[in-house]
Coordinates of N, CA and C in Angstrom, one line a residue:
X17 N -8.1 8.4 1.4 CA -8.8 7.3 2.0 C -7.8 6.2 2.3
X18 N -8.2 5.2 3.0 CA -7.3 4.1 3.2 C -8.2 2.8 2.9
X19 N -7.5 1.8 2.5 CA -8.1 0.5 2.2 C -7.5 -0.5 3.2
X20 N -8.3 -1.0 4.1 CA -7.8 -1.8 5.2 C -7.1 -3.1 4.7
X21 N -6.2 -3.6 5.5 CA -5.5 -4.9 5.2 C -4.8 -5.0 3.9
X22 N -4.2 -3.9 3.4 CA -3.4 -4.0 2.2 C -4.2 -4.2 1.0
X23 N -5.5 -3.9 0.9 CA -6.3 -4.2 -0.3 C -6.4 -3.0 -1.2
X24 N -5.5 -2.0 -1.1 CA -5.6 -0.8 -1.9 C -5.5 -1.1 -3.4
X25 N -4.7 -2.1 -3.8 CA -4.5 -2.3 -5.2 C -5.8 -3.0 -5.8
X26 N -6.4 -3.8 -5.0 CA -7.7 -4.4 -5.5 C -8.8 -3.4 -5.6
X27 N -8.8 -2.4 -4.6 CA -9.8 -1.4 -4.7 C -9.5 -0.5 -5.8
X28 N -8.3 -0.1 -6.1 CA -7.9 0.7 -7.2 C -8.3 0.1 -8.5
X29 N -8.1 -1.2 -8.7 CA -8.5 -1.9 -9.9 C -10.0 -1.8 -10.1
X30 N -10.8 -1.9 -9.1 CA -12.2 -1.8 -9.2 C -12.6 -0.4 -9.5
X31 N -12.0 0.6 -8.9 CA -12.3 2.0 -9.2 C -12.0 2.3 -10.7
X32 N -10.8 1.8 -11.1 CA -10.4 2.0 -12.5 C -11.5 1.3 -13.5
X33 N -12.0 0.1 -13.1 CA -13.0 -0.5 -13.9 C -14.3 0.3 -14.0
X34 N -14.6 1.0 -12.9 CA -15.8 1.8 -12.8 C -15.6 3.2 -13.4
X35 N -14.3 3.6 -13.8 CA -14.1 4.9 -14.4 C -13.9 6.0 -13.3
X36 N -13.6 5.6 -12.1 CA -13.4 6.6 -11.0 C -11.9 6.8 -10.9
X37 N -11.5 8.1 -10.9 CA -10.1 8.4 -10.8 C -9.5 8.1 -9.4
X38 N -8.4 7.4 -9.4 CA -7.8 7.2 -8.1 C -6.3 7.1 -8.3
X39 N -5.5 7.2 -7.2 CA -4.1 7.3 -7.3 C -3.5 6.6 -6.1
X40 N -2.4 5.8 -6.3 CA -1.6 5.2 -5.3 C -0.2 5.5 -5.6
X41 N 0.5 6.2 -4.7 CA 2.0 6.4 -5.0 C 2.7 5.1 -4.8
X42 N 3.6 4.8 -5.8 CA 4.3 3.5 -5.8 C 5.8 3.7 -5.7
X43 N 6.5 2.7 -5.3 CA 7.9 2.7 -5.2 C 8.4 1.3 -5.4
X44 N 9.7 1.2 -5.9 CA 10.3 -0.1 -6.0 C 10.9 -0.5 -4.7
X45 N 10.7 -1.7 -4.3 CA 11.3 -2.3 -3.1 C 12.0 -3.6 -3.5
X46 N 13.2 -3.8 -2.9 CA 13.9 -5.0 -3.2 C 13.3 -6.2 -2.4
X47 N 13.1 -7.3 -3.0 CA 12.6 -8.5 -2.4 C 13.5 -9.6 -2.8
X48 N 13.6 -10.7 -1.9 CA 14.4 -11.8 -2.2 C 13.6 -13.0 -2.5
X49 N 13.9 -13.7 -3.6 CA 13.2 -14.9 -4.0 C 14.2 -15.8 -4.6
X50 N 14.2 -17.0 -4.0 CA 15.2 -18.1 -4.5 C 16.6 -17.6 -4.4
X51 N 16.9 -16.8 -3.3 CA 18.3 -16.3 -3.1 C 18.7 -15.2 -4.0
X52 N 17.8 -14.7 -4.8 CA 18.1 -13.5 -5.7 C 17.3 -12.3 -5.3
X53 N 17.9 -11.2 -5.4 CA 17.1 -9.9 -5.1 C 16.5 -9.3 -6.4
X54 N 15.3 -8.9 -6.2 CA 14.5 -8.4 -7.4 C 13.8 -7.1 -6.9
X55 N 13.7 -6.1 -7.8 CA 12.9 -4.9 -7.4 C 11.4 -5.2 -7.8
X56 N 10.5 -4.9 -6.9 CA 9.1 -5.1 -7.1 C 8.4 -3.7 -6.8
X57 N 7.5 -3.3 -7.7 CA 6.8 -2.1 -7.6 C 5.6 -2.4 -6.6
X58 N 5.6 -1.6 -5.5 CA 4.6 -1.7 -4.5 C 4.1 -0.3 -4.0
X59 N 2.9 -0.3 -3.3 CA 2.5 1.0 -2.8 C 3.5 1.5 -1.8
X60 N 3.8 2.8 -2.0 CA 4.8 3.4 -1.1 C 4.3 3.6 0.3
X61 N 3.0 3.9 0.5 CA 2.4 4.1 1.8 C 1.3 3.1 1.9
X62 N 1.5 2.0 2.7 CA 0.5 1.0 2.8 C -0.9 1.5 3.1
X63 N -1.8 0.9 2.4 CA -3.3 1.2 2.7 C -3.8 2.5 2.1
X64 N -2.9 3.4 1.7 CA -3.3 4.8 1.3 C -3.8 4.7 -0.2
X65 N -4.9 5.4 -0.4 CA -5.5 5.5 -1.8 C -6.2 6.8 -1.9
X66 N -5.9 7.6 -2.9 CA -6.5 8.9 -3.2 C -7.6 8.6 -4.2
X67 N -8.8 9.1 -3.9 CA -10.0 8.9 -4.7 C -10.6 10.2 -5.1
X68 N -10.8 10.5 -6.4 CA -11.4 11.7 -6.8 C -12.9 11.5 -7.1
X69 N -13.7 11.8 -6.1 CA -15.1 11.5 -6.2 C -15.8 12.3 -5.1
X70 N -17.2 12.2 -5.1 CA -17.9 12.8 -4.1 C -18.1 11.9 -2.9
X71 N -18.3 12.4 -1.7 CA -18.6 11.6 -0.6 C -19.8 10.7 -0.8
X72 N -20.8 11.3 -1.4 CA -22.0 10.5 -1.7 C -21.8 9.3 -2.5
X73 N -21.0 9.5 -3.6 CA -20.7 8.4 -4.5 C -19.8 7.3 -3.9
X74 N -18.9 7.7 -3.1 CA -18.0 6.8 -2.4 C -18.8 6.0 -1.4
X75 N -19.6 6.7 -0.6 CA -20.5 6.0 0.4 C -21.4 5.0 -0.3
X76 N -21.9 5.3 -1.4 CA -22.8 4.4 -2.2 C -22.0 3.2 -2.6
X77 N -20.8 3.4 -3.1 CA -20.0 2.3 -3.6 C -19.6 1.4 -2.4
X78 N -19.3 1.9 -1.3 CA -18.9 1.1 -0.1 C -20.1 0.2 0.3
X79 N -21.3 0.7 0.1 CA -22.5 -0.1 0.4 C -22.8 -1.2 -0.7
X80 N -22.7 -0.8 -1.9 CA -23.2 -1.6 -3.0 C -22.2 -2.4 -3.7
X81 N -20.9 -2.1 -3.6 CA -19.8 -2.8 -4.3 C -18.9 -3.5 -3.3
X82 N -18.9 -4.8 -3.4 CA -18.1 -5.6 -2.4 C -16.6 -5.3 -2.5
X83 N -16.1 -5.0 -3.7 CA -14.6 -4.7 -3.8 C -14.3 -3.3 -3.2
X84 N -15.3 -2.4 -3.0 CA -15.0 -1.1 -2.5 C -15.3 -1.0 -1.0
X85 N -15.8 -2.1 -0.4 CA -16.1 -2.1 1.0 C -14.9 -1.8 1.9
X86 N -13.7 -2.2 1.6 CA -12.5 -1.9 2.4 C -12.2 -0.4 2.5
X87 N -12.7 0.4 1.7 CA -12.4 1.9 1.7 C -12.9 2.5 3.0
X88 N -12.0 3.3 3.6 CA -12.4 4.0 4.9 C -12.0 5.4 4.7
X89 N -12.8 6.3 5.2 CA -12.4 7.8 5.1 C -11.3 8.1 6.1
X90 N -10.4 8.9 5.7 CA -9.4 9.5 6.6 C -10.0 10.7 7.2
X91 N -9.9 10.9 8.5 CA -10.5 12.1 9.2 C -9.5 12.9 9.9
X92 N -9.8 14.1 10.1 CA -8.9 15.1 10.8 C -9.1 15.0 12.3
X93 N -8.1 15.0 13.0 CA -8.2 15.0 14.5 C -7.7 16.4 14.9
X94 N -8.2 16.9 16.0 CA -9.2 16.3 16.9 C -10.6 16.5 16.3
X95 N -11.5 16.1 17.1 CA -12.9 16.2 16.7 C -13.3 17.7 16.5
X96 N -14.2 18.0 15.6 CA -14.6 19.4 15.4 C -15.5 19.8 16.6
X97 N -15.9 21.1 16.5 CA -16.8 21.6 17.6 C -18.1 20.9 17.7
X98 N -18.6 20.3 16.6 CA -19.8 19.6 16.6 C -19.6 18.1 17.0
X99 N -18.4 17.8 17.5 CA -18.0 16.4 18.0 C -18.1 15.4 16.8
X100 N -17.8 15.9 15.6 CA -17.7 15.0 14.5 C -16.3 15.1 13.9
X101 N -15.9 14.0 13.3 CA -14.6 14.0 12.6 C -14.8 14.5 11.2
X102 N -13.9 15.4 10.8 CA -14.0 16.0 9.5 C -13.2 15.1 8.5
X103 N -13.9 14.7 7.4 CA -13.2 13.9 6.4 C -12.2 14.8 5.7
X104 N -11.0 14.2 5.6 CA -9.9 14.9 4.9 C -10.1 15.0 3.4
X105 N -9.9 16.2 2.9 CA -10.0 16.4 1.4 C -8.8 17.2 1.0
X106 N -8.4 17.0 -0.3 CA -7.2 17.7 -0.8 C -7.7 18.5 -2.0
X107 N -7.2 19.8 -2.0 CA -7.5 20.6 -3.1 C -6.8 20.1 -4.4
X108 N -7.4 20.4 -5.5 CA -6.9 19.9 -6.8 C -5.4 20.3 -7.1
X109 N -5.1 21.5 -6.8 CA -3.7 22.0 -7.1 C -2.7 21.2 -6.2
X110 N -2.9 21.0 -5.0 CA -2.0 20.3 -4.1 C -1.9 18.8 -4.5
X111 N -3.1 18.2 -4.9 CA -3.0 16.8 -5.3 C -2.3 16.6 -6.6
X112 N -2.5 17.5 -7.6 CA -1.7 17.4 -8.8 C -0.2 17.6 -8.6
X113 N 0.1 18.5 -7.7 CA 1.6 18.7 -7.3 C 2.2 17.4 -6.7
X114 N 1.4 16.8 -5.8 CA 1.9 15.6 -5.2 C 2.0 14.5 -6.2
X115 N 1.0 14.3 -7.1 CA 1.1 13.3 -8.1 C 2.3 13.5 -9.0
X116 N 2.5 14.8 -9.4 CA 3.7 15.1 -10.3 C 5.0 14.7 -9.6
X117 N 5.1 14.9 -8.3 CA 6.3 14.6 -7.5 C 6.5 13.1 -7.4
X118 N 5.4 12.3 -7.4 CA 5.5 10.9 -7.1 C 5.1 9.9 -8.2
X119 N 4.7 10.4 -9.3 CA 4.1 9.6 -10.3 C 5.1 8.6 -11.0
X120 N 6.4 9.0 -11.0 CA 7.4 8.1 -11.5 C 8.3 7.6 -10.4
X121 N 8.2 6.3 -10.1 CA 9.1 5.8 -9.0 C 10.6 6.1 -9.3
X122 N 11.2 6.6 -8.3 CA 12.6 7.1 -8.5 C 13.4 6.9 -7.2
X123 N 14.7 6.7 -7.3 CA 15.5 6.6 -6.1 C 15.7 8.0 -5.5
X124 N 15.3 9.1 -6.2 CA 15.4 10.4 -5.7 C 14.3 10.8 -4.8
X125 N 13.3 9.9 -4.7 CA 12.1 10.2 -3.9 C 12.2 9.4 -2.6
X126 N 12.0 10.1 -1.5 CA 12.0 9.4 -0.2 C 10.7 9.8 0.5
X127 N 9.9 8.8 0.9 CA 8.7 9.0 1.6 C 9.0 9.3 3.1
X128 N 8.4 10.3 3.7 CA 8.8 10.8 5.0 C 7.7 10.5 6.0
X129 N 8.2 10.4 7.3 CA 7.2 10.4 8.4 C 7.2 11.8 9.0
X130 N 6.2 12.1 9.7 CA 6.1 13.5 10.2 C 7.3 13.9 11.1
X131 N 7.9 12.9 11.8 CA 9.1 13.2 12.6 C 10.3 13.6 11.8
X132 N 10.4 13.3 10.5 CA 11.5 13.6 9.7 C 11.6 15.1 9.5
X133 N 10.5 15.9 9.5 CA 10.6 17.3 9.3 C 9.8 18.2 10.2
X134 N 9.3 17.6 11.2 CA 8.5 18.3 12.2 C 9.2 19.5 12.7
X135 N 8.6 20.7 12.8 CA 9.2 21.9 13.4 C 10.3 22.5 12.5
X136 N 10.5 22.0 11.3 CA 11.5 22.6 10.4 C 10.8 23.5 9.4
X137 N 11.3 24.7 9.4 CA 10.7 25.7 8.5 C 11.5 25.5 7.1
X138 N 10.9 26.1 6.1 CA 11.5 26.0 4.8 C 10.9 27.0 3.9
X139 N 11.7 27.5 2.9 CA 11.2 28.4 1.9 C 10.6 27.7 0.8
X140 N 9.5 28.3 0.2 CA 8.8 27.7 -0.9 C 9.6 27.8 -2.2
X141 N 9.7 26.7 -2.9 CA 10.4 26.7 -4.2 C 9.6 26.0 -5.2
X142 N 10.0 26.2 -6.5 CA 9.5 25.5 -7.6 C 10.7 24.9 -8.3
X143 N 10.5 23.6 -8.7 CA 11.6 23.0 -9.5 C 11.4 23.4 -10.9
X144 N 12.4 23.9 -11.6 CA 12.3 24.5 -12.9 C 12.9 23.6 -14.0
X145 N 13.5 22.5 -13.7 CA 14.2 21.8 -14.7 C 14.2 20.3 -14.3
X146 N 14.4 19.4 -15.3 CA 14.5 18.0 -15.0 C 13.2 17.3 -14.9
X147 N 13.2 16.0 -14.4 CA 12.0 15.2 -14.3 C 10.9 15.8 -13.4
X148 N 11.3 16.6 -12.4 CA 10.3 17.1 -11.5 C 10.0 18.6 -11.8
X149 N 10.2 19.1 -13.0 CA 9.9 20.5 -13.4 C 8.5 20.8 -13.1
X150 N 8.2 21.9 -12.4 CA 6.9 22.3 -12.1 C 6.4 22.0 -10.7
X151 N 7.1 21.0 -10.1 CA 6.7 20.6 -8.7 C 7.0 21.7 -7.7
X152 N 6.1 22.0 -6.8 CA 6.4 23.0 -5.8 C 6.4 22.4 -4.4
X153 N 7.3 22.9 -3.6 CA 7.4 22.4 -2.2 C 8.2 23.3 -1.4
X154 N 8.7 22.8 -0.3 CA 9.6 23.6 0.6 C 10.9 23.0 0.7
X155 N 12.0 23.8 0.6 CA 13.3 23.3 0.8 C 13.6 23.2 2.3
X156 N 14.1 22.0 2.7 CA 14.3 21.8 4.1 C 15.6 20.9 4.2
X157 N 16.2 20.9 5.4 CA 17.3 20.1 5.7 C 16.8 18.9 6.4
X158 N 17.0 17.7 5.9 CA 16.6 16.4 6.5 C 17.8 15.5 6.5
X159 N 18.2 15.0 7.6 CA 19.3 14.1 7.7 C 20.6 14.7 7.1
X160 N 20.8 16.0 7.4 CA 22.0 16.7 6.9 C 22.0 17.0 5.4
X161 N 20.9 16.7 4.7 CA 20.8 17.0 3.3 C 19.7 18.0 3.0
X162 N 19.9 18.9 2.0 CA 18.8 19.8 1.6 C 18.0 19.0 0.6
X163 N 16.7 19.0 0.8 CA 15.7 18.4 -0.1 C 14.5 19.3 -0.3
X164 N 13.7 19.0 -1.3 CA 12.5 19.7 -1.5 C 11.4 18.7 -1.0
X165 N 10.6 19.2 0.0 CA 9.5 18.4 0.6 C 8.2 18.9 0.0
X166 N 7.5 17.9 -0.5 CA 6.1 18.1 -1.0 C 5.2 17.4 0.0
X167 N 4.3 18.2 0.6 CA 3.5 17.6 1.7 C 2.0 17.8 1.4
X168 N 1.3 16.7 1.8 CA -0.2 16.8 1.9 C -0.5 16.8 3.4
X169 N -0.9 17.9 3.9 CA -1.0 18.0 5.4 C -1.8 16.9 6.0
X170 N -1.3 16.3 7.1 CA -1.9 15.2 7.8 C -2.1 13.9 7.1
X171 N -1.5 13.8 5.9 CA -1.6 12.6 5.1 C -0.3 12.0 4.7
X172 N 0.5 12.7 3.9 CA 1.7 12.2 3.4 C 2.7 13.3 3.0
X173 N 4.0 12.9 3.0 CA 5.0 13.8 2.6 C 6.1 13.0 1.8
X174 N 6.7 13.7 0.9 CA 7.8 13.1 0.1 C 8.9 14.1 -0.1
X175 N 10.1 13.6 0.0 CA 11.3 14.5 -0.2 C 11.9 14.1 -1.6
X176 N 12.2 15.1 -2.3 CA 12.9 15.0 -3.6 C 14.4 15.3 -3.3
X177 N 15.3 14.4 -3.5 CA 16.7 14.6 -3.2 C 17.5 14.8 -4.5
X178 N 18.8 15.1 -4.3 CA 19.8 15.3 -5.4 C 19.3 16.2 -6.4
X179 N 18.9 17.4 -6.1 CA 18.5 18.4 -7.0 C 19.6 19.5 -7.1
X180 N 19.9 19.9 -8.3 CA 20.9 21.0 -8.4 C 20.2 22.3 -7.9
X181 N 20.9 23.1 -7.2 CA 20.4 24.4 -6.8 C 19.9 25.3 -8.0
X182 N 20.5 25.1 -9.1 CA 20.2 25.8 -10.3 C 18.8 25.4 -10.8
X183 N 18.2 24.3 -10.3 CA 16.9 23.9 -10.7 C 15.8 24.4 -9.9
X184 N 16.2 25.2 -8.8 CA 15.2 25.7 -7.9 C 14.9 27.2 -8.0
X185 N 13.7 27.6 -8.0 CA 13.3 29.0 -8.0 C 12.5 29.3 -6.8
X186 N 12.9 30.3 -6.0 CA 12.1 30.7 -4.8 C 10.8 31.4 -5.2
X187 N 9.7 31.0 -4.6 CA 8.4 31.5 -5.0 C 7.6 32.2 -3.9
X188 N 8.2 32.4 -2.7 CA 7.4 33.1 -1.7 C 8.0 33.1 -0.4

């Protein structure tokens, strides 16, 4: 889902208060204040928020809870045969894999745009050691470097850089 006008953190706080599981990938960005540079933890992908709930519950919250009104469904394009947009959903395994890859902000994580890896094939791998052990993705060459890309189709992708080849196991 997305929360319009950068209100994803306020929406997440309300969902947390209500006991609804949600996730926002975060990263450190350098900001300047009073002539000094400081790292600040911010959402890595503006307006994006993952919500683990039913469509019925979310729709109800959007109607009855002022803090949840900025939530908007992400839909798949193009329109379906019935001329309706299909709401994007993510299977549990893929979401847990993405969370595992992004839960700890790190300089080894680079958020990607689709143009960074469009039309690039890659072999499936599992990271077997280190902070990202257990994460699965595809090994690809991006900007002349080999990285492991973890992708949520039509939503987001992240590259994990600086991995030793000995930490990778081919899985398919």
